Short mmCIF file of C-alpha atoms in Angstrom, two decimals:
data_model
loop_
_atom_site.label_atom_id
_atom_site.label_comp_id
_atom_site.label_asym_id
_atom_site.label_seq_id
_atom_site.Cartn_x
_atom_site.Cartn_y
_atom_site.Cartn_z
CA MET A 1 82.93 114.77 46.95
CA LEU A 2 81.33 117.19 44.38
CA ASP A 3 82.71 120.82 43.80
CA PHE A 4 79.59 122.79 44.17
CA SER A 5 81.54 125.98 43.51
CA THR A 6 81.43 125.23 39.87
CA MET A 7 77.87 124.65 39.74
CA PRO A 8 75.18 127.26 38.94
CA VAL A 9 72.85 128.41 41.54
CA PHE A 10 69.60 126.70 41.11
CA ASP A 11 66.89 128.58 38.99
CA ARG A 12 64.44 130.27 41.49
CA GLU A 13 62.62 132.16 38.81
CA ILE A 14 61.34 128.76 37.09
CA GLU A 15 59.21 128.14 40.22
CA THR A 16 56.96 131.28 39.45
CA ALA A 17 57.04 131.04 35.70
CA PRO A 18 53.64 131.06 33.72
CA ARG A 19 52.34 127.64 33.20
CA GLU A 20 52.66 128.12 29.35
CA ARG A 21 56.33 128.68 29.96
CA ILE A 22 56.68 125.48 32.14
CA ARG A 23 55.02 123.35 29.49
CA GLU A 24 57.19 124.81 26.65
CA ILE A 25 60.37 123.68 28.73
CA GLN A 26 58.84 120.29 29.43
CA LEU A 27 58.21 119.71 25.87
CA ALA A 28 61.59 120.79 24.69
CA LYS A 29 63.11 118.61 27.32
CA LEU A 30 60.91 115.64 26.63
CA LYS A 31 61.76 115.52 22.95
CA GLU A 32 65.54 115.67 23.66
CA GLN A 33 65.19 112.91 26.46
CA VAL A 34 63.30 110.50 24.11
CA ALA A 35 65.95 110.96 21.44
CA TRP A 36 68.80 110.52 24.05
CA THR A 37 67.09 107.35 25.34
CA TYR A 38 66.32 105.91 22.03
CA ASP A 39 70.04 106.47 20.71
CA ARG A 40 71.64 105.23 23.61
CA VAL A 41 69.38 102.39 25.41
CA ALA A 42 68.87 99.28 23.39
CA TRP A 43 65.88 98.13 25.78
CA TYR A 44 63.90 101.36 25.00
CA ARG A 45 64.94 101.39 21.27
CA GLU A 46 63.53 97.81 20.88
CA LYS A 47 60.27 98.69 22.76
CA LEU A 48 59.66 101.92 20.52
CA ASP A 49 60.57 100.23 17.39
CA GLU A 50 57.85 97.46 18.27
CA ARG A 51 55.36 100.21 18.66
CA GLY A 52 56.48 101.82 15.45
CA VAL A 53 57.27 105.00 17.38
CA ALA A 54 60.29 107.32 16.51
CA PRO A 55 61.67 110.28 18.55
CA ALA A 56 60.39 112.64 15.86
CA ASP A 57 56.88 111.40 16.64
CA ILE A 58 56.95 113.30 20.04
CA ARG A 59 55.28 116.65 19.01
CA THR A 60 53.18 117.56 21.94
CA LEU A 61 53.15 116.53 25.83
CA GLU A 62 50.40 114.34 25.19
CA ASP A 63 52.46 112.30 22.86
CA VAL A 64 54.04 110.81 25.90
CA ARG A 65 51.37 108.36 25.78
CA LEU A 66 53.00 106.85 22.59
CA LEU A 67 56.14 105.64 24.88
CA PRO A 68 55.97 102.42 26.81
CA PHE A 69 55.51 102.29 30.72
CA THR A 70 58.39 101.22 32.81
CA ASP A 71 58.35 99.68 36.20
CA LYS A 72 60.56 97.90 38.55
CA SER A 73 60.50 94.64 36.76
CA VAL A 74 62.22 96.34 33.81
CA LEU A 75 65.14 97.74 36.07
CA ARG A 76 65.44 94.17 37.60
CA GLU A 77 65.64 92.50 34.21
CA THR A 78 68.32 94.62 33.08
CA PHE A 79 70.34 94.64 36.25
CA PRO A 80 72.80 96.13 36.88
CA TYR A 81 73.81 98.37 33.78
CA GLY A 82 71.33 97.47 31.08
CA LEU A 83 69.48 100.83 31.00
CA PHE A 84 72.66 103.01 31.30
CA ALA A 85 72.97 105.44 28.56
CA VAL A 86 76.51 106.64 29.17
CA PRO A 87 79.99 104.67 29.63
CA LEU A 88 80.55 103.68 33.08
CA ASP A 89 83.56 105.78 33.21
CA GLU A 90 81.28 108.78 33.13
CA VAL A 91 79.24 107.47 36.13
CA ILE A 92 80.29 109.30 39.34
CA GLU A 93 77.84 107.82 41.76
CA LEU A 94 75.98 104.52 42.05
CA HIS A 95 72.77 103.98 44.28
CA SER A 96 70.39 101.43 44.63
CA SER A 97 67.04 100.52 46.49
CA SER A 98 66.78 98.25 49.50
CA GLY A 99 64.72 95.74 47.59
CA THR A 100 63.49 92.97 49.77
CA THR A 101 62.90 90.48 46.96
CA GLY A 102 65.01 89.64 43.95
CA LYS A 103 67.69 91.88 42.60
CA PRO A 104 67.84 95.57 43.86
CA ILE A 105 67.09 98.71 41.68
CA VAL A 106 70.32 100.09 40.61
CA VAL A 107 70.86 103.66 39.24
CA GLY A 108 73.75 105.85 38.24
CA TYR A 109 74.46 109.49 38.06
CA ASN A 110 76.95 111.56 35.98
CA VAL A 111 78.14 115.21 36.91
CA HIS A 112 74.84 116.62 35.04
CA ASP A 113 72.52 114.24 36.94
CA MET A 114 74.16 115.18 40.29
CA ASP A 115 73.73 118.97 39.53
CA VAL A 116 69.87 118.27 38.72
CA TRP A 117 69.52 116.25 41.87
CA SER A 118 71.12 118.74 44.22
CA ASP A 119 69.06 121.48 42.41
CA CYS A 120 65.85 119.76 43.16
CA ILE A 121 66.90 119.28 47.00
CA ALA A 122 67.87 122.69 47.40
CA ARG A 123 64.42 123.89 46.03
CA LEU A 124 62.51 121.67 48.39
CA ALA A 125 64.43 122.57 51.34
CA GLN A 126 64.06 126.30 50.62
CA MET A 127 60.33 125.81 50.27
CA ALA A 128 60.24 124.29 53.72
CA GLY A 129 62.02 127.25 55.28
CA VAL A 130 65.62 126.19 55.15
CA VAL A 131 68.06 129.01 54.48
CA PRO A 132 71.82 129.35 53.80
CA GLY A 133 73.57 129.04 57.10
CA ASP A 134 71.40 126.48 58.62
CA ARG A 135 72.94 123.51 60.22
CA ALA A 136 71.39 120.28 58.91
CA GLN A 137 71.83 117.04 60.80
CA MET A 138 71.55 113.95 58.74
CA ALA A 139 69.78 110.91 60.53
CA PHE A 140 69.47 108.95 57.31
CA GLY A 141 72.13 106.32 56.69
CA TYR A 142 74.94 107.11 54.18
CA GLY A 143 74.72 103.97 52.04
CA MET A 144 73.10 102.72 48.84
CA PHE A 145 69.91 104.26 49.84
CA THR A 146 69.43 107.65 47.93
CA GLY A 147 68.08 109.79 50.80
CA GLY A 148 71.15 110.42 52.83
CA PHE A 149 73.49 111.64 49.86
CA GLY A 150 70.83 113.32 47.96
CA LEU A 151 69.72 115.63 50.68
CA HIS A 152 73.44 116.10 51.74
CA TYR A 153 74.36 117.38 48.48
CA GLY A 154 71.34 119.67 47.99
CA LEU A 155 71.67 121.25 51.46
CA GLN A 156 75.19 121.91 50.79
CA LYS A 157 74.39 123.67 47.48
CA LEU A 158 71.80 125.93 49.28
CA GLY A 159 74.70 126.82 51.63
CA CYS A 160 73.89 124.71 54.83
CA MET A 161 76.35 123.34 57.17
CA MET A 162 76.15 119.47 56.93
CA ILE A 163 76.42 117.38 60.18
CA PRO A 164 76.68 113.76 58.65
CA ALA A 165 75.57 112.04 61.91
CA GLY A 166 73.94 108.89 60.05
CA SER A 167 71.38 106.60 61.35
CA GLY A 168 71.04 105.02 64.75
CA ASN A 169 72.43 105.97 68.25
CA THR A 170 69.57 108.31 69.25
CA GLU A 171 71.21 109.51 72.38
CA ARG A 172 74.35 110.68 70.16
CA HIS A 173 71.82 112.63 67.98
CA LEU A 174 70.30 114.49 70.90
CA ALA A 175 73.72 115.42 72.21
CA MET A 176 74.88 116.67 68.68
CA ILE A 177 71.66 118.83 68.50
CA GLU A 178 72.86 120.54 71.71
CA ASP A 179 76.62 120.63 71.05
CA TYR A 180 76.27 121.94 67.44
CA GLY A 181 73.18 124.15 67.67
CA THR A 182 71.59 122.11 64.90
CA THR A 183 68.59 123.78 63.28
CA VAL A 184 67.34 121.21 60.53
CA LEU A 185 66.75 117.58 61.10
CA ILE A 186 66.58 114.93 58.21
CA ALA A 187 64.90 111.76 59.05
CA THR A 188 62.10 109.44 58.56
CA PRO A 189 59.01 110.73 60.54
CA SER A 190 58.83 107.41 62.49
CA TYR A 191 62.51 108.01 63.54
CA ALA A 192 61.84 111.54 64.37
CA MET A 193 58.90 110.40 66.73
CA HIS A 194 61.38 108.03 68.26
CA MET A 195 63.81 110.77 68.98
CA CYS A 196 61.06 112.68 70.75
CA GLU A 197 60.27 109.75 73.06
CA VAL A 198 63.97 109.07 73.99
CA GLY A 199 64.52 112.75 74.48
CA GLU A 200 61.54 113.21 76.78
CA LYS A 201 62.64 110.29 78.89
CA LEU A 202 66.29 111.83 79.13
CA GLY A 203 64.81 115.21 79.92
CA PHE A 204 65.81 116.78 76.68
CA ASP A 205 64.14 120.14 76.32
CA TRP A 206 62.68 120.23 72.70
CA GLU A 207 61.27 123.77 73.35
CA ALA A 208 64.60 125.44 74.17
CA SER A 209 66.55 123.64 71.54
CA THR A 210 67.96 125.30 68.39
CA LEU A 211 66.00 122.70 66.02
CA ARG A 212 63.13 124.61 63.95
CA VAL A 213 62.67 122.47 60.69
CA GLY A 214 62.32 118.88 60.07
CA LEU A 215 62.81 117.49 56.40
CA PHE A 216 61.24 114.17 56.61
CA GLY A 217 60.71 111.66 53.92
CA GLY A 218 61.36 107.92 53.27
CA GLU A 219 57.89 107.06 54.28
CA PRO A 220 54.35 108.68 54.64
CA CYS A 221 53.94 111.16 57.36
CA PRO A 222 50.12 111.28 58.20
CA PRO A 223 48.67 114.39 59.58
CA LYS A 224 48.31 113.16 63.25
CA LEU A 225 51.92 112.12 63.31
CA LYS A 226 53.05 115.44 61.79
CA GLN A 227 50.96 117.23 64.31
CA GLU A 228 52.40 115.37 67.14
CA ILE A 229 55.97 115.72 66.20
CA GLU A 230 55.45 119.51 65.68
CA SER A 231 53.90 119.87 68.98
CA ARG A 232 56.50 117.77 70.79
CA MET A 233 59.62 118.92 69.11
CA HIS A 234 58.44 122.52 68.65
CA ILE A 235 59.60 122.53 65.14
CA VAL A 236 58.09 122.80 61.52
CA CYS A 237 57.56 119.37 60.19
CA THR A 238 57.74 119.14 56.35
CA ASP A 239 57.37 116.30 54.05
CA ASN A 240 58.99 115.66 50.75
CA TYR A 241 58.62 112.84 47.93
CA GLY A 242 60.82 111.08 45.61
CA LEU A 243 61.95 107.42 44.58
CA THR A 244 65.37 105.93 43.47
CA GLU A 245 64.08 104.96 40.11
CA VAL A 246 63.44 108.34 38.93
CA MET A 247 66.18 110.18 40.88
CA GLY A 248 65.77 109.86 44.63
CA PRO A 249 64.22 112.56 46.93
CA GLY A 250 63.36 115.87 45.30
CA VAL A 251 60.58 115.13 42.93
CA SER A 252 58.27 117.17 45.11
CA GLY A 253 58.16 119.03 48.23
CA GLU A 254 55.93 120.93 50.79
CA CYS A 255 55.73 124.71 50.82
CA LEU A 256 54.70 126.45 54.11
CA ALA A 257 51.55 127.86 52.54
CA SER A 258 50.04 124.59 51.41
CA ARG A 259 50.80 122.01 54.00
CA ASP A 260 48.74 119.01 52.57
CA MET A 261 50.19 119.25 49.04
CA GLN A 262 53.71 119.21 47.45
CA HIS A 263 54.99 121.18 44.39
CA ILE A 264 56.34 118.91 41.71
CA ALA A 265 59.68 120.23 40.15
CA GLU A 266 57.89 120.30 36.76
CA ASP A 267 60.96 121.55 34.74
CA HIS A 268 62.75 118.30 35.74
CA PHE A 269 59.76 115.90 35.76
CA LEU A 270 56.83 115.16 33.55
CA TRP A 271 53.77 114.02 35.56
CA GLU A 272 50.85 111.88 34.47
CA VAL A 273 48.03 110.32 36.60
CA VAL A 274 46.57 107.30 35.17
CA ASP A 275 44.01 104.65 36.12
CA PRO A 276 46.00 102.09 37.81
CA GLU A 277 43.99 99.37 36.08
CA THR A 278 43.95 100.37 32.59
CA GLY A 279 46.79 102.88 32.43
CA ASP A 280 44.69 105.51 30.74
CA PRO A 281 44.70 109.12 32.00
CA VAL A 282 42.21 110.28 34.59
CA PRO A 283 40.74 114.04 34.61
CA ASP A 284 42.73 116.60 36.18
CA GLY A 285 42.21 116.62 40.08
CA VAL A 286 41.17 112.94 40.14
CA GLU A 287 43.15 110.49 42.08
CA GLY A 288 45.02 107.98 40.33
CA GLU A 289 48.50 106.41 39.89
CA LEU A 290 51.33 108.80 39.65
CA VAL A 291 53.57 108.21 36.34
CA LEU A 292 56.90 110.07 36.08
CA THR A 293 59.31 110.80 33.18
CA PRO A 294 62.59 112.49 34.44
CA LEU A 295 63.37 115.18 31.76
CA ASP A 296 66.94 115.77 32.63
CA LYS A 297 68.44 112.17 33.38
CA GLN A 298 71.42 111.27 31.40
CA ALA A 299 73.18 108.18 32.99
CA ILE A 300 70.01 106.00 33.28
CA PRO A 301 67.09 107.77 31.65
CA VAL A 302 63.60 106.19 32.56
CA LEU A 303 60.40 106.91 30.41
CA ARG A 304 57.01 106.93 32.03
CA TYR A 305 57.89 105.29 35.42
CA ARG A 306 54.93 103.67 37.14
CA THR A 307 55.34 104.67 40.68
CA HIS A 308 52.35 102.60 42.13
CA ASP A 309 51.83 105.60 44.33
CA LEU A 310 48.19 106.97 44.26
CA THR A 311 47.67 110.76 44.53
CA ARG A 312 45.93 113.65 42.70
CA VAL A 313 47.70 116.49 40.85
CA VAL A 314 46.08 120.22 40.80
CA THR A 315 47.55 123.03 38.64
CA GLU A 316 45.92 126.06 40.41
CA PRO A 317 48.36 128.64 41.58
CA CYS A 318 49.43 128.27 45.15
CA ALA A 319 49.30 130.89 47.81
CA CYS A 320 53.00 130.97 48.03
CA GLY A 321 53.25 132.19 44.49
CA ARG A 322 54.78 129.18 43.18
CA THR A 323 53.16 127.96 39.73
CA HIS A 324 54.25 124.40 39.54
CA ALA A 325 51.65 121.79 39.97
CA ARG A 326 50.84 120.38 43.34
CA MET A 327 50.48 116.62 44.23
CA GLN A 328 48.49 115.39 47.11
CA LYS A 329 50.78 113.81 49.67
CA VAL A 330 50.97 110.07 48.89
CA ARG A 331 49.31 107.83 51.45
CA VAL A 332 48.37 104.73 49.49
CA ARG A 333 50.29 102.77 47.11
CA SER A 334 48.39 100.51 44.61
CA ASP A 335 50.72 97.74 45.34
CA ASP A 336 50.29 98.13 49.11
CA MET A 337 46.90 96.85 48.82
CA LEU A 338 45.91 93.82 50.90
CA ILE A 339 43.02 91.53 49.88
CA ILE A 340 41.40 90.09 52.97
CA ARG A 341 38.63 87.50 52.19
CA GLY A 342 37.89 89.23 48.95
CA THR A 343 37.90 92.79 50.28
CA ASN A 344 40.58 95.34 49.33
CA VAL A 345 42.17 96.85 52.44
CA PHE A 346 44.93 99.61 52.41
CA PRO A 347 47.12 100.14 55.53
CA SER A 348 46.35 103.87 55.31
CA GLN A 349 42.64 103.08 56.09
CA VAL A 350 43.88 101.43 59.40
CA GLU A 351 46.00 104.51 59.99
CA ASP A 352 43.09 106.90 59.38
CA VAL A 353 40.89 105.08 61.81
CA LEU A 354 43.37 104.93 64.64
CA ALA A 355 44.17 108.58 64.21
CA GLY A 356 40.57 109.42 65.22
CA ILE A 357 40.76 107.29 68.46
CA GLU A 358 41.78 109.03 71.69
CA GLY A 359 44.25 107.04 73.73
CA VAL A 360 46.21 105.35 71.02
CA THR A 361 49.63 106.36 69.60
CA THR A 362 50.77 106.76 66.06
CA HIS A 363 52.44 103.32 66.17
CA TYR A 364 50.68 100.23 64.89
CA ARG A 365 51.26 96.95 63.08
CA ILE A 366 49.11 94.66 60.86
CA VAL A 367 49.58 90.95 60.71
CA VAL A 368 47.88 88.81 58.09
CA GLU A 369 47.94 84.96 58.38
CA THR A 370 45.84 82.08 57.30
CA VAL A 371 43.72 80.44 60.03
CA GLY A 372 41.43 77.49 59.12
CA GLY A 373 41.91 78.02 55.37
CA LEU A 374 40.81 81.83 55.75
CA ASP A 375 42.62 85.09 55.90
CA SER A 376 42.89 86.50 59.34
CA MET A 377 43.96 90.19 59.93
CA THR A 378 45.15 91.36 63.43
CA VAL A 379 45.83 95.11 64.11
CA HIS A 380 48.39 95.63 66.98
CA VAL A 381 47.38 98.81 68.41
CA GLU A 382 49.99 100.73 71.01
CA LEU A 383 48.29 102.42 73.83
CA LYS A 384 49.23 105.76 75.37
CA ALA A 385 50.15 105.60 79.08
CA SER A 386 47.02 107.65 79.96
CA ALA A 387 44.74 105.01 78.25
CA PHE A 388 46.22 101.93 80.08
CA SER A 389 44.12 100.38 82.79
CA ASP A 390 44.26 97.40 85.05
CA SER A 391 40.80 96.81 84.47
CA PHE A 392 40.10 93.82 82.13
CA GLU A 393 36.49 95.05 81.47
CA GLU A 394 37.85 98.53 80.37
CA MET A 395 40.51 97.14 78.17
CA SER A 396 38.09 94.54 76.69
CA ALA A 397 35.50 97.30 75.73
CA PHE A 398 38.17 99.56 74.35
CA THR A 399 39.39 96.75 72.08
CA LYS A 400 35.86 96.00 70.96
CA ARG A 401 35.29 99.78 70.19
CA ILE A 402 38.49 99.83 68.03
CA ALA A 403 37.52 96.64 66.16
CA GLU A 404 33.97 97.96 65.37
CA LYS A 405 35.56 101.27 64.12
CA LEU A 406 37.98 99.44 61.80
CA LYS A 407 35.15 97.11 60.43
CA ALA A 408 32.97 100.09 59.65
CA VAL A 409 35.68 101.36 57.44
CA LEU A 410 37.40 98.36 56.10
CA LEU A 411 34.27 96.43 55.59
CA VAL A 412 35.84 93.22 56.92
CA GLY A 413 36.21 92.03 60.35
CA VAL A 414 39.65 92.24 61.99
CA ASN A 415 41.10 91.22 65.37
CA VAL A 416 42.53 93.97 67.64
CA LYS A 417 45.42 93.44 70.04
CA LEU A 418 46.26 96.23 72.39
CA VAL A 419 50.06 96.74 73.02
CA GLU A 420 51.35 98.43 75.91
CA PRO A 421 53.26 101.88 75.65
CA GLY A 422 56.48 101.33 73.64
CA GLY A 423 55.43 97.92 72.90
CA ILE A 424 55.65 98.21 69.12
CA GLU A 425 59.30 98.18 67.83
CA ARG A 426 60.52 101.47 66.50
CA SER A 427 62.45 101.53 63.25
CA LEU A 428 65.60 103.66 62.37
CA GLY A 429 64.51 103.55 58.78
CA LYS A 430 61.17 103.10 56.80
CA THR A 431 58.65 101.63 59.24
CA LYS A 432 57.12 98.53 58.05
CA HIS A 433 53.38 98.29 59.26
CA VAL A 434 52.52 95.15 57.58
CA GLU A 435 53.47 91.67 58.19
CA ASP A 436 51.95 89.04 55.62
CA ARG A 437 52.42 85.59 56.88
CA ARG A 438 50.18 83.98 54.18
CA ALA A 439 51.85 81.42 51.99
CA LYS A 440 52.75 82.99 48.62
CA LEU A 441 51.67 80.83 45.59
#
């Protein structure tokens, strides 16, 4: 366990610094980071030499475009330690992604990296209303996944009591909230919703509970789901963003004045928004693919990481007083796109349609398969108990209405299958909304 008593208190003043000062800090760190990476990581040195780029060529923030992009394939090709920039005896912690195909993404942290990581988490937690003395209950698993440990360290740095409950055993989680007076819950939004449902069945009084803040991550939290959790749990539900390849959670977080946007920790991350097809920058405020360059990573530095997450970034001042740029919450990934009979379909489009239909829950599942040589997409939609009817005619008409609304948005016909309340399996971790059964070429 890290000794946080020796670590500096995270910098609160930087959050309200003038943008000119933030850019000065970014440029100074970018120059140092490129030099550090060039000197210590052979893969990057070879790529920069091929481009005829030297660290001294980085004179402005725009010069970041001289550097090569990095994506998951690079981390898999160099598995496990090919991108490490420090000796392994300086690495005090190792994490990896839960990759479903091929080798996992492996990242390491030295003492400096852990200090930066906990700083970022403490910052996002404070933005969400967490204060020293809060009692934070962890519902993420403590394993190779970065979410559990990252949030644990940062909340401890802020001065919170950590309750390391781990994932699963929902009834135990509910009992711990009551027994220990938990005030902050860390979970995926889908698991928080599952806790709501289980608690209500057991007669748990959410309104009377000590819980007041939810720090949710690991998957998108669409507005309808957020509203439902807030109204049923009687808490403030906040969202945060991060990914293993650039650090873990802590890249950005939601303040209480701008609930649909998240402040990027700009003193630790240089962001770009690019056209996902060409890689060229898009105008400010226009949606594109988020590209991140961590500015403080020592153990495994990463340059221009392509997240495949689609968002837009604005730099106007926020009502909360913070000056760091804000990114729109990620709802769509460029690599989550499904192609159905030549039409591009994103799961978030389905989510948005269902959010506007009375009588359905936030739980859904998309199944794609090949039928008669053609792509077929079926959307499994879970009903609320109040919408369920024994009338075949009513259910048939409801199914048809949902299918028509989906077709109007997706521009492709889909099948709709209604599922009884609780019929779609709940996940303890990230919810998988899509099952693509088509043969892979």
